[in-house]
mmCIF file of C-alpha atoms in Angstrom:
data_model
loop_
_atom_site.group_PDB
_atom_site.id
_atom_site.type_symbol
_atom_site.label_atom_id
_atom_site.label_comp_id
_atom_site.label_asym_id
_atom_site.label_seq_id
_atom_site.Cartn_x
_atom_site.Cartn_y
_atom_site.Cartn_z
ATOM 1 C CA MET A 125 0.000 0.000 0.000
ATOM 2 C CA ASP A 126 1.348 3.397 -0.951
ATOM 3 C CA VAL A 127 1.850 6.001 1.762
ATOM 4 C CA ARG A 128 0.765 9.413 0.593
ATOM 5 C CA LEU A 129 2.299 12.628 1.860
ATOM 6 C CA GLU A 130 -0.787 13.468 3.907
ATOM 7 C CA ASP A 131 -0.685 9.995 5.476
ATOM 8 C CA GLN A 132 2.962 10.453 6.444
ATOM 9 C CA GLN A 133 2.148 13.851 7.922
ATOM 10 C CA LYS A 134 -0.624 12.286 10.017
ATOM 11 C CA ILE A 135 1.744 9.559 11.207
ATOM 12 C CA ASN A 136 4.367 12.164 12.118
ATOM 13 C CA THR A 137 1.786 14.270 13.939
ATOM 14 C CA PHE A 138 0.604 11.214 15.852
ATOM 15 C CA SER A 139 4.188 10.435 16.830
ATOM 16 C CA ARG A 140 4.830 13.992 18.041
ATOM 17 C CA LEU A 141 1.586 13.970 20.035
ATOM 18 C CA ASN A 142 2.506 10.624 21.571
ATOM 19 C CA THR A 143 5.914 11.954 22.613
ATOM 20 C CA ARG A 144 4.331 15.092 24.074
ATOM 21 C CA LEU A 145 1.798 12.960 25.949
ATOM 22 C CA HIS A 146 4.612 10.968 27.568
ATOM 23 C CA GLU A 147 6.376 14.195 28.559
ATOM 24 C CA LEU A 148 3.183 15.523 30.145
ATOM 25 C CA GLU A 149 2.624 12.236 31.991
ATOM 26 C CA ALA A 150 6.120 12.573 33.467
ATOM 27 C CA GLN A 151 5.346 16.157 34.508
ATOM 28 C CA VAL A 152 2.127 15.061 36.217
ATOM 29 C CA ALA A 153 3.989 12.318 38.082
ATOM 30 C CA ALA A 154 6.601 14.845 39.260
ATOM 31 C CA LYS A 155 3.898 17.327 40.322
ATOM 32 C CA LYS A 156 2.073 14.615 42.278
ATOM 33 C CA LYS A 157 5.337 13.702 44.020
ATOM 34 C CA ASP A 158 5.896 17.374 44.888
ATOM 35 C CA ALA A 159 2.331 17.617 46.225
ATOM 36 C CA GLU A 160 2.882 14.559 48.423
ATOM 37 C CA ASP A 161 6.104 16.078 49.751
ATOM 38 C CA LEU A 162 4.328 19.338 50.576
ATOM 39 C CA GLU A 163 1.510 17.485 52.335
ATOM 40 C CA GLU A 164 4.060 15.561 54.407
ATOM 41 C CA ALA A 165 5.903 18.782 55.242
ATOM 42 C CA GLY A 166 2.623 20.384 56.302
ATOM 43 C CA ALA A 167 1.858 17.441 58.579
ATOM 44 C CA GLU A 168 5.325 17.668 60.135
ATOM 45 C CA VAL A 169 4.950 21.401 60.734
ATOM 46 C CA MET A 170 1.646 20.826 62.525
ATOM 47 C CA LEU A 171 3.339 18.366 64.869
ATOM 48 C CA LEU A 172 6.030 20.832 65.900
ATOM 49 C CA ASP A 173 5.662 22.639 69.212
ATOM 50 C CA ASP A 174 7.959 25.504 68.212
ATOM 51 C CA GLU A 175 6.538 28.898 67.323
ATOM 52 C CA THR A 176 9.151 29.376 64.605
ATOM 53 C CA VAL A 177 9.862 26.805 61.942
ATOM 54 C CA PRO A 178 12.799 26.593 59.529
ATOM 55 C CA TYR A 179 11.681 27.246 55.959
ATOM 56 C CA VAL A 180 13.764 27.241 52.775
ATOM 57 C CA VAL A 181 13.522 30.416 50.683
ATOM 58 C CA GLY A 182 15.678 30.124 47.597
ATOM 59 C CA GLU A 183 18.978 28.854 48.949
ATOM 60 C CA CYS A 184 18.508 30.257 52.450
ATOM 61 C CA LEU A 185 17.009 28.684 55.531
ATOM 62 C CA VAL A 186 14.804 31.180 57.358
ATOM 63 C CA HIS A 187 12.946 30.797 60.640
ATOM 64 C CA LEU A 188 9.338 31.894 60.182
ATOM 65 C CA PRO A 189 6.253 31.741 62.376
ATOM 66 C CA ARG A 190 4.545 28.367 62.120
ATOM 67 C CA GLU A 191 1.289 29.849 60.791
ATOM 68 C CA GLU A 192 3.117 31.596 57.955
ATOM 69 C CA VAL A 193 4.930 28.393 57.019
ATOM 70 C CA GLU A 194 1.618 26.511 56.977
ATOM 71 C CA GLU A 195 0.123 29.192 54.716
ATOM 72 C CA ARG A 196 3.115 29.084 52.360
ATOM 73 C CA LEU A 197 2.985 25.299 52.166
ATOM 74 C CA GLN A 198 -0.742 25.370 51.428
ATOM 75 C CA ALA A 199 -0.271 28.055 48.769
ATOM 76 C CA ALA A 200 2.478 25.998 47.121
ATOM 77 C CA LEU A 201 0.265 22.905 47.248
ATOM 78 C CA ASP A 202 -2.655 24.794 45.690
ATOM 79 C CA GLU A 203 -0.384 26.081 42.919
ATOM 80 C CA ILE A 204 0.900 22.587 42.147
ATOM 81 C CA GLN A 205 -2.642 21.224 42.052
ATOM 82 C CA GLU A 206 -3.718 23.951 39.608
ATOM 83 C CA GLU A 207 -0.695 23.259 37.405
ATOM 84 C CA THR A 208 -1.526 19.548 37.485
ATOM 85 C CA LYS A 209 -5.105 20.249 36.403
ATOM 86 C CA GLY A 210 -3.813 22.357 33.509
ATOM 87 C CA ILE A 211 -1.433 19.632 32.378
ATOM 88 C CA GLU A 212 -4.169 17.008 32.632
ATOM 89 C CA GLY A 213 -6.373 19.238 30.459
ATOM 90 C CA GLN A 214 -3.628 19.373 27.849
ATOM 91 C CA MET A 215 -3.345 15.593 28.033
ATOM 92 C CA ARG A 216 -7.074 15.175 27.372
ATOM 93 C CA GLY A 217 -6.783 17.402 24.298
ATOM 94 C CA ILE A 218 -3.798 15.469 22.996
ATOM 95 C CA LYS A 219 -5.545 12.140 23.566
ATOM 96 C CA ALA A 220 -8.573 13.379 21.617
ATOM 97 C CA GLN A 221 -6.345 14.433 18.704
ATOM 98 C CA MET A 222 -4.557 11.095 18.819
ATOM 99 C CA GLN A 223 -7.850 9.182 18.761
ATOM 100 C CA GLU A 224 -8.962 11.147 15.702
ATOM 101 C CA LEU A 225 -5.679 10.512 13.884
ATOM 102 C CA LYS A 226 -5.724 6.870 14.931
ATOM 103 C CA ALA A 227 -9.215 6.411 13.473
ATOM 104 C CA GLN A 228 -8.178 8.048 10.189
ATOM 105 C CA LEU A 229 -4.972 6.042 9.897
ATOM 106 C CA TYR A 230 -6.585 2.717 10.783
ATOM 107 C CA ALA A 231 -9.336 3.451 8.256
ATOM 108 C CA ARG A 232 -6.698 3.992 5.589
ATOM 109 C CA PHE A 233 -4.169 1.280 6.490
ATOM 110 C CA GLY A 234 -6.150 -1.255 8.508
ATOM 111 C CA SER A 235 -3.997 -3.799 10.305
ATOM 112 C CA SER A 236 -0.865 -2.898 8.361
ATOM 113 C CA ILE A 237 -0.173 -0.025 10.802
ATOM 114 C CA ASN A 238 0.298 -0.315 14.539
ATOM 115 C CA LEU A 239 -0.372 2.798 16.613
ATOM 116 C CA GLU A 240 -0.650 1.086 19.983
ATOM 117 C CA GLU A 241 1.870 1.342 22.798
#
């Protein structure tokens, strides 16, 4: 079966989308790990009896009031969760595009093309 230029372009687009999807999946995994770390840090801060808690700002360790540290940790956690939602939205869009391309390519090539992982 001959591969037309438009078919090759669809295959290339599918491949790029698949690569991007894997990159985004890795980002989501890293964000979820960061969120877990922040939740653990927040739990540890709550267990402390001290009024001031060491907190890393840039490359410096600063002692801040416990309430402020809790607020900063929660703000960082909220930011990570929003970023994760945005990335997951991008992933849904990419998956939809991939499904459309997959349907077109399978309609054209049948079983002579494999687009599965």
